[in-house]
Coordinates of C-alpha atoms and ligand atoms in Angstrom, one line a residue:
I1 CA -15.4 -4.5 12.8
Y2 CA -12.8 -5.3 10.1
Y3 CA -10.0 -4.5 12.6
D4 CA -11.6 -6.6 15.2
G5 CA -11.9 -9.5 12.8
A6 CA -8.3 -9.2 11.8
T7 CA -7.0 -9.0 15.4
T8 CA -9.0 -10.4 18.3
A9 CA -12.4 -11.7 17.2
P10 CA -12.7 -15.5 17.5
K11 CA -12.2 -17.5 14.3
G12 CA -15.7 -18.8 14.3
S13 CA -17.2 -15.3 14.0
A14 CA -16.4 -14.8 10.3
G15 CA -19.9 -15.9 9.1
V16 CA -21.9 -13.6 11.3
R17 CA -19.5 -10.8 10.8
A18 CA -20.0 -11.1 7.0
I19 CA -23.8 -10.7 7.6
T20 CA -23.2 -7.7 9.9
L21 CA -21.0 -6.0 7.4
G22 CA -23.5 -6.7 4.6
E23 CA -26.3 -5.0 6.7
L24 CA -24.1 -2.0 7.4
S25 CA -23.3 -1.7 3.7
R26 CA -27.1 -1.7 3.1
I27 CA -27.6 1.1 5.6
S28 CA -24.7 3.0 4.0
Y29 CA -26.3 2.5 0.6
E30 CA -29.7 3.7 1.8
H31 CA -28.2 6.9 3.3
T32 CA -26.1 7.6 0.2
T33 CA -29.1 7.2 -2.1
A34 CA -31.9 8.6 0.1
K35 CA -34.2 11.2 -1.3
E36 CA -33.2 13.8 1.3
S37 CA -29.5 13.2 0.7
I38 CA -29.9 13.6 -3.1
E39 CA -32.0 16.8 -2.7
M40 CA -29.5 18.3 -0.4
L41 CA -26.6 17.4 -2.7
E42 CA -28.4 18.6 -5.8
C43 CA -29.1 21.9 -4.1
L44 CA -25.4 22.3 -3.1
M45 CA -24.2 21.4 -6.6
A46 CA -26.6 23.9 -8.1
H47 CA -25.1 26.6 -5.9
S48 CA -21.6 25.3 -5.9
D49 CA -20.1 28.7 -7.0
E50 CA -21.5 30.2 -3.7
L51 CA -19.7 27.6 -1.6
D52 CA -16.2 27.8 0.0
P53 CA -13.8 25.5 -1.8
V54 CA -13.7 22.9 1.0
T55 CA -17.5 22.6 1.2
R56 CA -17.7 22.5 -2.6
R57 CA -15.3 19.6 -2.7
K58 CA -17.1 17.8 0.1
A59 CA -20.4 18.1 -1.8
S60 CA -18.9 17.1 -5.2
E61 CA -17.2 14.0 -3.7
L62 CA -20.5 13.0 -2.0
Y63 CA -22.4 13.6 -5.2
R64 CA -19.9 11.4 -7.1
D65 CA -20.4 8.6 -4.5
Y66 CA -24.1 8.9 -4.9
E67 CA -24.0 8.9 -8.7
R68 CA -21.9 5.8 -8.8
T69 CA -23.6 4.0 -6.0
H70 CA -27.2 4.4 -7.0
R71 CA -26.6 2.7 -10.3
V72 CA -25.8 -0.5 -8.5
P73 CA -28.9 -2.5 -7.5
I74 CA -29.1 -2.6 -3.7
E75 CA -29.2 -6.4 -3.5
E76 CA -26.1 -6.7 -5.6
F77 CA -24.3 -4.1 -3.5
V78 CA -25.0 -6.0 -0.3
A79 CA -24.3 -9.4 -1.8
H80 CA -20.9 -8.0 -2.9
Q81 CA -20.0 -6.9 0.6
Q82 CA -21.0 -10.3 2.0
L83 CA -19.0 -12.1 -0.7
C84 CA -15.9 -10.0 0.2
S85 CA -16.1 -11.0 3.8
E86 CA -16.7 -14.7 3.1
A87 CA -13.9 -14.9 0.4
D88 CA -11.5 -13.3 2.9
S89 CA -12.0 -16.1 5.5
V90 CA -11.8 -18.8 2.8
W91 CA -8.6 -17.3 1.5
H92 CA -7.0 -17.4 5.0
E93 CA -7.8 -21.1 5.2
A94 CA -6.7 -21.9 1.7
K95 CA -3.4 -20.1 2.3
V96 CA -2.6 -22.0 5.4
K97 CA -3.5 -25.3 3.8
D98 CA -1.8 -24.4 0.5
D99 CA -5.1 -25.4 -1.3
F100 CA -5.9 -23.0 -4.2
S101 CA -8.8 -25.1 -5.3
M102 CA -10.7 -24.1 -2.1
F103 CA -10.4 -20.4 -3.0
E104 CA -10.7 -20.6 -6.8
P105 CA -14.5 -20.5 -7.0
Y106 CA -14.6 -17.5 -4.6
L107 CA -11.9 -15.7 -6.5
Q108 CA -13.8 -16.2 -9.8
K109 CA -17.0 -14.9 -8.1
M110 CA -15.1 -11.9 -6.7
F111 CA -13.7 -11.0 -10.1
D112 CA -17.1 -11.4 -11.7
S113 CA -18.9 -9.4 -9.1
T114 CA -16.3 -6.6 -9.0
K115 CA -16.5 -6.4 -12.8
R116 CA -20.3 -6.2 -12.7
M117 CA -20.1 -3.4 -10.1
A118 CA -17.6 -1.5 -12.2
L119 CA -20.0 -1.7 -15.2
Y120 CA -23.0 -0.5 -13.2
M121 CA -20.9 2.4 -11.8
E122 CA -19.4 3.5 -15.1
P123 CA -21.3 1.8 -18.0
D124 CA -19.2 3.5 -20.7
K125 CA -15.8 2.8 -19.2
R126 CA -13.7 -0.2 -19.4
P127 CA -14.2 -2.1 -16.1
Y128 CA -10.5 -2.3 -15.2
D129 CA -10.1 1.5 -15.7
T130 CA -13.0 2.0 -13.3
M131 CA -11.3 -0.3 -10.8
L132 CA -8.0 1.6 -11.1
D133 CA -10.0 4.9 -10.7
N134 CA -11.5 3.6 -7.5
F135 CA -8.1 3.7 -5.9
E136 CA -6.4 6.5 -7.9
R137 CA -8.7 9.0 -9.5
G138 CA -8.1 9.3 -13.2
L139 CA -5.6 6.4 -13.4
T140 CA -6.1 4.2 -16.6
A141 CA -4.6 1.0 -17.8
S142 CA -2.9 2.8 -20.7
A143 CA -1.2 5.2 -18.2
C144 CA -0.2 2.2 -16.1
D145 CA 1.3 0.6 -19.2
A146 CA 3.4 3.6 -20.0
F147 CA 4.5 3.9 -16.3
F148 CA 5.5 0.2 -16.0
D149 CA 7.3 0.3 -19.4
T150 CA 9.5 3.1 -18.1
L151 CA 10.3 1.1 -15.0
K152 CA 10.8 -2.2 -16.8
K153 CA 13.2 -0.6 -19.4
R154 CA 15.5 0.8 -16.7
L155 CA 15.1 -1.5 -13.7
V156 CA 15.2 -4.9 -15.3
P157 CA 18.8 -4.5 -16.7
L158 CA 19.8 -3.0 -13.3
M159 CA 18.4 -5.9 -11.5
H160 CA 20.3 -8.3 -13.7
K161 CA 23.6 -6.5 -13.0
V162 CA 22.8 -6.7 -9.3
V163 CA 22.1 -10.4 -9.5
E164 CA 25.4 -11.0 -11.2
H165 CA 27.2 -9.3 -8.3
G166 CA 24.9 -10.7 -5.6
D167 CA 27.8 -11.9 -3.5
R168 CA 28.9 -8.3 -2.8
V169 CA 26.3 -7.9 -0.1
N170 CA 26.1 -10.5 2.7
D171 CA 22.9 -10.5 4.8
A172 CA 23.5 -13.7 6.7
P173 CA 23.6 -11.9 10.1
L174 CA 19.9 -11.0 9.6
R175 CA 18.9 -14.6 9.4
Q176 CA 19.5 -15.5 13.1
S177 CA 16.9 -16.0 15.8
F178 CA 15.8 -12.6 17.2
P179 CA 13.5 -12.8 20.3
I180 CA 10.0 -11.5 19.6
A181 CA 9.9 -9.6 22.9
K182 CA 13.0 -7.7 21.8
Q183 CA 11.4 -7.0 18.4
K184 CA 8.4 -5.5 20.2
E185 CA 10.7 -3.1 22.0
L186 CA 12.2 -2.2 18.7
S187 CA 8.7 -1.4 17.3
S188 CA 8.0 0.9 20.2
Y189 CA 11.3 2.7 19.7
L190 CA 10.6 3.1 16.0
M191 CA 7.2 4.7 16.6
D192 CA 8.9 7.2 18.9
V193 CA 11.7 7.9 16.4
M194 CA 9.0 8.6 13.7
G195 CA 7.2 10.9 16.1
I196 CA 3.9 9.0 16.1
D197 CA 1.5 10.2 18.7
R198 CA 0.8 7.2 20.8
D199 CA -2.3 8.7 22.4
H200 CA -3.9 8.4 19.0
C201 CA -2.2 5.5 17.4
I202 CA -1.7 1.9 18.6
L203 CA 0.1 -1.1 17.2
G204 CA -1.5 -4.5 16.9
E205 CA -0.4 -7.9 15.5
T206 CA -1.9 -9.5 12.4
E207 CA -0.9 -12.0 9.8
H208 CA -0.7 -9.2 7.2
P209 CA 0.2 -5.7 8.4
F210 CA -2.2 -2.9 7.7
T211 CA -3.4 0.5 8.8
T212 CA -7.0 1.5 9.5
D213 CA -8.4 4.6 11.0
F214 CA -11.7 5.6 12.5
S215 CA -10.7 9.3 12.5
K216 CA -7.5 11.2 12.8
Y217 CA -7.8 10.7 16.5
D218 CA -7.9 6.9 16.4
V219 CA -5.5 5.3 14.0
R220 CA -4.5 1.6 14.2
I221 CA -1.5 0.0 12.7
T222 CA -0.4 -3.7 12.8
T223 CA 2.7 -5.7 12.2
H224 CA 3.8 -9.4 12.1
Y225 CA 6.8 -10.7 13.9
Y226 CA 9.0 -13.4 12.5
E227 CA 11.6 -14.8 14.9
N228 CA 14.2 -15.4 12.1
N229 CA 13.6 -12.1 10.3
F230 CA 13.4 -9.0 12.5
A231 CA 13.8 -6.7 9.5
A232 CA 10.3 -7.8 8.2
S233 CA 8.6 -6.3 11.3
L234 CA 11.0 -3.4 11.5
Y235 CA 10.0 -2.2 8.0
S236 CA 6.3 -3.1 8.4
V237 CA 6.2 -0.8 11.4
I238 CA 7.9 2.0 9.5
H239 CA 5.6 1.4 6.5
E240 CA 2.4 1.4 8.4
G241 CA 3.8 4.2 10.6
G242 CA 4.0 6.3 7.4
H243 CA 0.3 5.7 6.7
A244 CA -0.5 6.6 10.3
L245 CA 1.4 9.9 10.2
Y246 CA -0.6 10.9 7.1
E247 CA -3.9 10.2 8.8
L248 CA -2.8 11.7 12.2
H249 CA -1.9 15.0 10.5
T250 CA -4.9 15.7 8.3
G251 CA -6.4 19.0 9.1
D252 CA -8.5 19.2 12.3
E253 CA -11.2 21.0 10.4
L254 CA -11.6 18.0 8.1
A255 CA -12.0 15.4 10.9
C256 CA -15.1 13.2 10.7
S257 CA -15.9 14.5 7.2
N258 CA -15.6 12.7 3.9
L259 CA -12.4 14.7 3.2
G260 CA -10.6 13.8 6.4
R261 CA -8.4 11.1 5.0
G262 CA -5.5 10.6 2.6
A263 CA -6.0 11.9 -0.9
S264 CA -5.8 8.5 -2.6
M265 CA -4.3 5.0 -2.3
A266 CA -1.2 5.9 -4.3
M267 CA -0.8 9.0 -2.3
H268 CA -1.1 7.0 0.9
E269 CA 1.4 4.5 -0.4
S270 CA 3.7 7.3 -1.4
Q271 CA 3.9 8.2 2.3
S272 CA 4.3 4.7 3.7
R273 CA 6.9 3.7 1.1
F274 CA 8.6 7.0 1.5
Y275 CA 9.3 6.3 5.1
E276 CA 9.9 2.6 4.6
N277 CA 12.5 3.0 1.8
I278 CA 13.6 6.5 1.0
I279 CA 14.0 7.4 4.7
G280 CA 14.0 4.1 6.4
R281 CA 16.6 2.4 4.2
S282 CA 18.8 5.4 3.8
W283 CA 22.4 5.5 5.0
E284 CA 21.5 8.1 7.6
F285 CA 18.5 6.3 9.1
C286 CA 20.3 3.0 9.3
G287 CA 23.1 4.8 11.1
L288 CA 20.5 6.4 13.5
I289 CA 18.8 3.2 14.5
F290 CA 21.6 0.7 14.4
P291 CA 23.1 1.5 17.9
F292 CA 19.7 0.7 19.4
V293 CA 19.2 -2.4 17.2
K294 CA 22.7 -3.7 18.1
K295 CA 22.2 -3.2 21.8
E296 CA 18.7 -4.7 21.8
F297 CA 19.8 -7.9 20.1
S298 CA 23.2 -8.2 21.6
P299 CA 25.3 -10.2 21.0
L300 CA 23.7 -11.3 17.7
L301 CA 24.9 -8.3 15.7
D302 CA 27.9 -7.4 17.7
G303 CA 30.4 -8.0 14.9
V304 CA 28.4 -6.0 12.3
S305 CA 29.5 -2.5 11.3
D306 CA 27.2 0.5 10.4
E307 CA 28.1 0.1 6.8
E308 CA 27.5 -3.6 6.8
F309 CA 24.1 -3.1 8.4
Y310 CA 23.1 -0.5 5.8
R311 CA 24.2 -2.8 3.0
M312 CA 22.5 -5.9 4.3
I313 CA 19.3 -4.0 4.9
N314 CA 19.4 -3.0 1.2
K315 CA 20.4 -6.4 -0.2
S316 CA 18.6 -7.0 -3.5
S317 CA 17.7 -10.4 -4.8
P318 CA 14.7 -11.7 -6.8
S319 CA 12.4 -13.5 -4.4
L320 CA 8.9 -15.0 -4.1
I321 CA 7.1 -12.8 -1.6
R322 CA 6.1 -9.2 -2.4
L323 CA 6.0 -8.1 1.2
E324 CA 9.6 -9.2 1.8
A325 CA 10.9 -7.9 -1.6
D326 CA 13.7 -5.4 -1.6
E327 CA 13.2 -1.9 -2.9
L328 CA 14.6 -2.6 -6.4
T329 CA 12.7 -5.8 -7.3
Y330 CA 9.5 -4.7 -5.5
C331 CA 7.9 -3.1 -8.6
L332 CA 8.3 -6.3 -10.6
H333 CA 6.1 -8.1 -8.1
I334 CA 3.5 -5.3 -8.7
M335 CA 3.8 -5.6 -12.5
I336 CA 3.0 -9.3 -12.4
R337 CA -0.1 -8.7 -10.4
Y338 CA -1.1 -5.8 -12.7
R339 CA -0.8 -8.0 -15.7
L340 CA -2.8 -10.8 -14.1
E341 CA -5.6 -8.5 -12.9
R342 CA -6.0 -7.0 -16.4
A343 CA -6.1 -10.4 -18.0
M344 CA -8.7 -11.7 -15.5
I345 CA -10.9 -8.6 -16.0
D346 CA -10.7 -8.7 -19.8
G347 CA -11.5 -12.4 -19.6
S348 CA -8.4 -13.7 -21.3
I349 CA -7.7 -15.9 -18.3
T350 CA -9.9 -17.4 -15.5
A351 CA -9.3 -18.0 -11.8
H352 CA -8.4 -21.6 -12.7
D353 CA -5.5 -20.3 -14.9
L354 CA -4.1 -18.0 -12.2
P355 CA -1.6 -20.3 -10.4
H356 CA 0.0 -21.4 -13.6
E357 CA 0.1 -17.8 -15.0
W358 CA 1.4 -16.5 -11.7
N359 CA 4.3 -19.0 -11.7
R360 CA 5.1 -18.4 -15.3
L361 CA 5.4 -14.7 -14.8
Y362 CA 7.5 -15.1 -11.7
K363 CA 9.9 -17.1 -13.8
E364 CA 9.9 -14.6 -16.6
Y365 CA 10.2 -11.4 -14.6
L366 CA 12.2 -12.5 -11.5
G367 CA 13.7 -15.8 -12.6
V368 CA 12.4 -17.6 -9.6
D369 CA 10.5 -20.9 -9.3
V370 CA 7.4 -20.8 -7.2
P371 CA 7.3 -23.9 -5.0
D372 CA 3.6 -23.8 -3.9
D373 CA 0.6 -21.5 -4.0
T374 CA 1.0 -20.3 -0.4
H375 CA 4.2 -18.7 -1.6
G376 CA 2.6 -17.9 -4.9
V377 CA -0.8 -16.8 -5.9
L378 CA -2.3 -17.1 -2.4
Q379 CA 0.2 -14.8 -0.7
D380 CA -1.7 -11.4 -0.8
S381 CA -4.9 -10.5 0.8
H382 CA -6.0 -7.9 -1.8
W383 CA -8.0 -10.0 -4.2
S384 CA -9.8 -11.9 -1.4
G385 CA -11.1 -8.5 -0.2
G386 CA -12.2 -7.4 -3.6
S387 CA -9.4 -4.9 -4.1
F388 CA -8.8 -5.3 -7.8
G389 CA -6.9 -2.3 -9.2
Y390 CA -5.1 -1.6 -6.0
F391 CA -1.7 -3.0 -6.7
P392 CA -0.5 -0.4 -9.2
S393 CA -0.9 2.2 -6.3
Y394 CA 2.1 0.7 -4.6
A395 CA 4.4 1.2 -7.5
I396 CA 3.0 4.6 -8.5
G397 CA 3.1 5.7 -4.8
S398 CA 6.7 4.7 -4.6
A399 CA 7.5 6.9 -7.6
Y400 CA 5.5 9.8 -6.1
G401 CA 7.7 9.5 -3.0
A402 CA 10.9 9.9 -5.0
Q403 CA 9.6 13.0 -6.6
F404 CA 8.5 14.4 -3.2
M405 CA 12.0 13.7 -1.8
D406 CA 13.5 15.8 -4.6
A407 CA 11.2 18.7 -3.7
M408 CA 11.8 18.3 0.1
R409 CA 15.6 18.4 -0.3
K410 CA 15.2 22.0 -1.7
D411 CA 13.7 23.1 1.6
V412 CA 15.1 20.8 4.3
D413 CA 18.5 19.3 4.9
V414 CA 17.0 15.9 5.1
D415 CA 20.2 14.0 5.8
A416 CA 21.2 16.2 8.7
V417 CA 17.6 16.0 10.1
I418 CA 17.7 12.2 10.1
R419 CA 21.2 12.1 11.7
S420 CA 19.9 14.4 14.5
G421 CA 17.3 11.8 15.4
D422 CA 14.6 14.5 15.5
L423 CA 12.5 13.8 12.4
S424 CA 9.9 16.6 13.1
P425 CA 11.2 18.9 10.2
V426 CA 10.3 16.1 7.8
V427 CA 6.9 15.5 9.3
D428 CA 6.3 19.3 9.4
W429 CA 7.2 19.7 5.7
L430 CA 4.9 16.8 4.7
T431 CA 2.1 18.1 6.9
D432 CA 2.4 21.6 5.3
K433 CA 2.6 20.3 1.7
I434 CA 0.4 17.1 1.8
Y435 CA -1.0 15.7 5.0
R436 CA -3.1 18.7 6.2
F437 CA -5.1 18.8 2.9
G438 CA -6.6 15.3 3.3
M439 CA -8.8 14.8 0.3
V440 CA -9.2 18.6 -0.4
K441 CA -6.6 18.4 -3.1
T442 CA -6.4 15.7 -5.7
P443 CA -3.1 13.7 -6.1
E444 CA -2.4 15.6 -9.3
Q445 CA -2.8 19.0 -7.5
L446 CA -0.7 17.8 -4.5
I447 CA 2.2 16.8 -6.8
R448 CA 2.0 20.0 -8.9
D449 CA 1.7 22.3 -5.9
T450 CA 4.5 20.5 -4.0
C451 CA 6.9 19.8 -6.9
G452 CA 6.1 22.5 -9.3
A453 CA 5.6 19.9 -12.1
P454 CA 3.4 17.0 -13.0
F455 CA 4.1 13.4 -12.0
D456 CA 7.3 12.1 -13.5
P457 CA 8.5 8.5 -12.8
Q458 CA 12.1 9.5 -13.8
F459 CA 12.9 10.7 -10.3
Y460 CA 12.1 7.2 -9.0
V461 CA 14.1 5.4 -11.6
D462 CA 17.1 7.7 -11.2
Y463 CA 16.9 7.3 -7.4
L464 CA 17.0 3.5 -7.5
T465 CA 19.7 3.5 -10.2
A466 CA 22.0 5.7 -8.1
K467 CA 21.4 3.9 -4.9
F468 CA 21.9 0.3 -6.2
T469 CA 24.8 1.3 -8.4
D470 CA 26.5 2.6 -5.3
I471 CA 25.7 -0.3 -3.0
Y472 CA 26.8 -2.9 -5.5
G473 CA 29.7 -0.9 -6.9
L474 CA 28.4 -1.3 -10.5
Ligands
ZN501 ZN1 0.8 0.4 2.6

């Protein structure tokens, strides 16, 4: 229903869809908290040492869902779902009209409602920690602080040096008019290069690209085409394609169970951003796809060399829009959102303060002036859908990806594989180490088992430093 609403449903259907989704969440709540379900789960939990590991984990995850859900009063639970759907359609309109005041009361209600839900679920925990934990199990604000501090310390000085030498990379050829029909052919080519099974994954078009799945056999990704910026869709397709590969390669035996999906949001983002950036913006991958790109858009890029293409695709400059941010400045966009979410949840600012605070932090972190709320606080869909605590997953996932690449290089000659145009050894390695386990292993276990060590953001910082030092000749 959500996918339908974002793609083909008529605009006027939002109200009744909100009611429908509210009703479905009521049914879900009733099943999760039904006497029979609880008795079954309690029995399984009491005998957990007699269960095989997969069944044990299925049961413990369901039991955790139950424990958290049943503490929320049903009316509140349903009202929250309805509010999410309504706020989402108001946000769409507010963004188009550049009118934050329309959205402000909904946003405040969303924050308040999400905070109440967090307090019901985990009364003894700080609400923002519960929200982070909803997307990345065990993640806390203090862990985020330490992580972002590491990034800030190393990446902000690097970004300043890059800005000083901004003229060393020219991306003007990317700012021409690229026919949408040609861009669609490029999307199709990219899905083939990535080895995405088209019988089980389709590509749609939405304002904001996303991935959703009904099972590993029905995965849907979307993109958005801009005539004057084909790289936006190019990298959206690769990003969402990375999410899709994860879902498509979860173990068959987990299909249609509560474990048949990616381990967590950050783990999912580690895969999408791994493909988008570490693979997709690598020298080898740019070299692989550029002949097709050049031919497809001829004569627009005829005078551009392989090296120039690689460099322009990786041009770094502080900007307004997270989704269009380059690999280096991206995490600063996330840090801003993280700081604002925390401040909203602890009550030190209200929705009314957000545009001002947003613009202030963009100036402080990225040095840019925000011209209007459409290009500022209204740009992302996450808060309108109630996803508070999601943003850090992008940055943490990016850092997981760099650590995975270090491990992958010990087993696979990644550069040679990409140059060959057959990426299946990369997909096979990820399937073996990560994809097939779905939610059977936690993110922490996946990292330890794959990399032989706990999560360490140093890999990410080192990777970015080496890459941008090289591109900008610093
Ligand atoms: Zn993503």
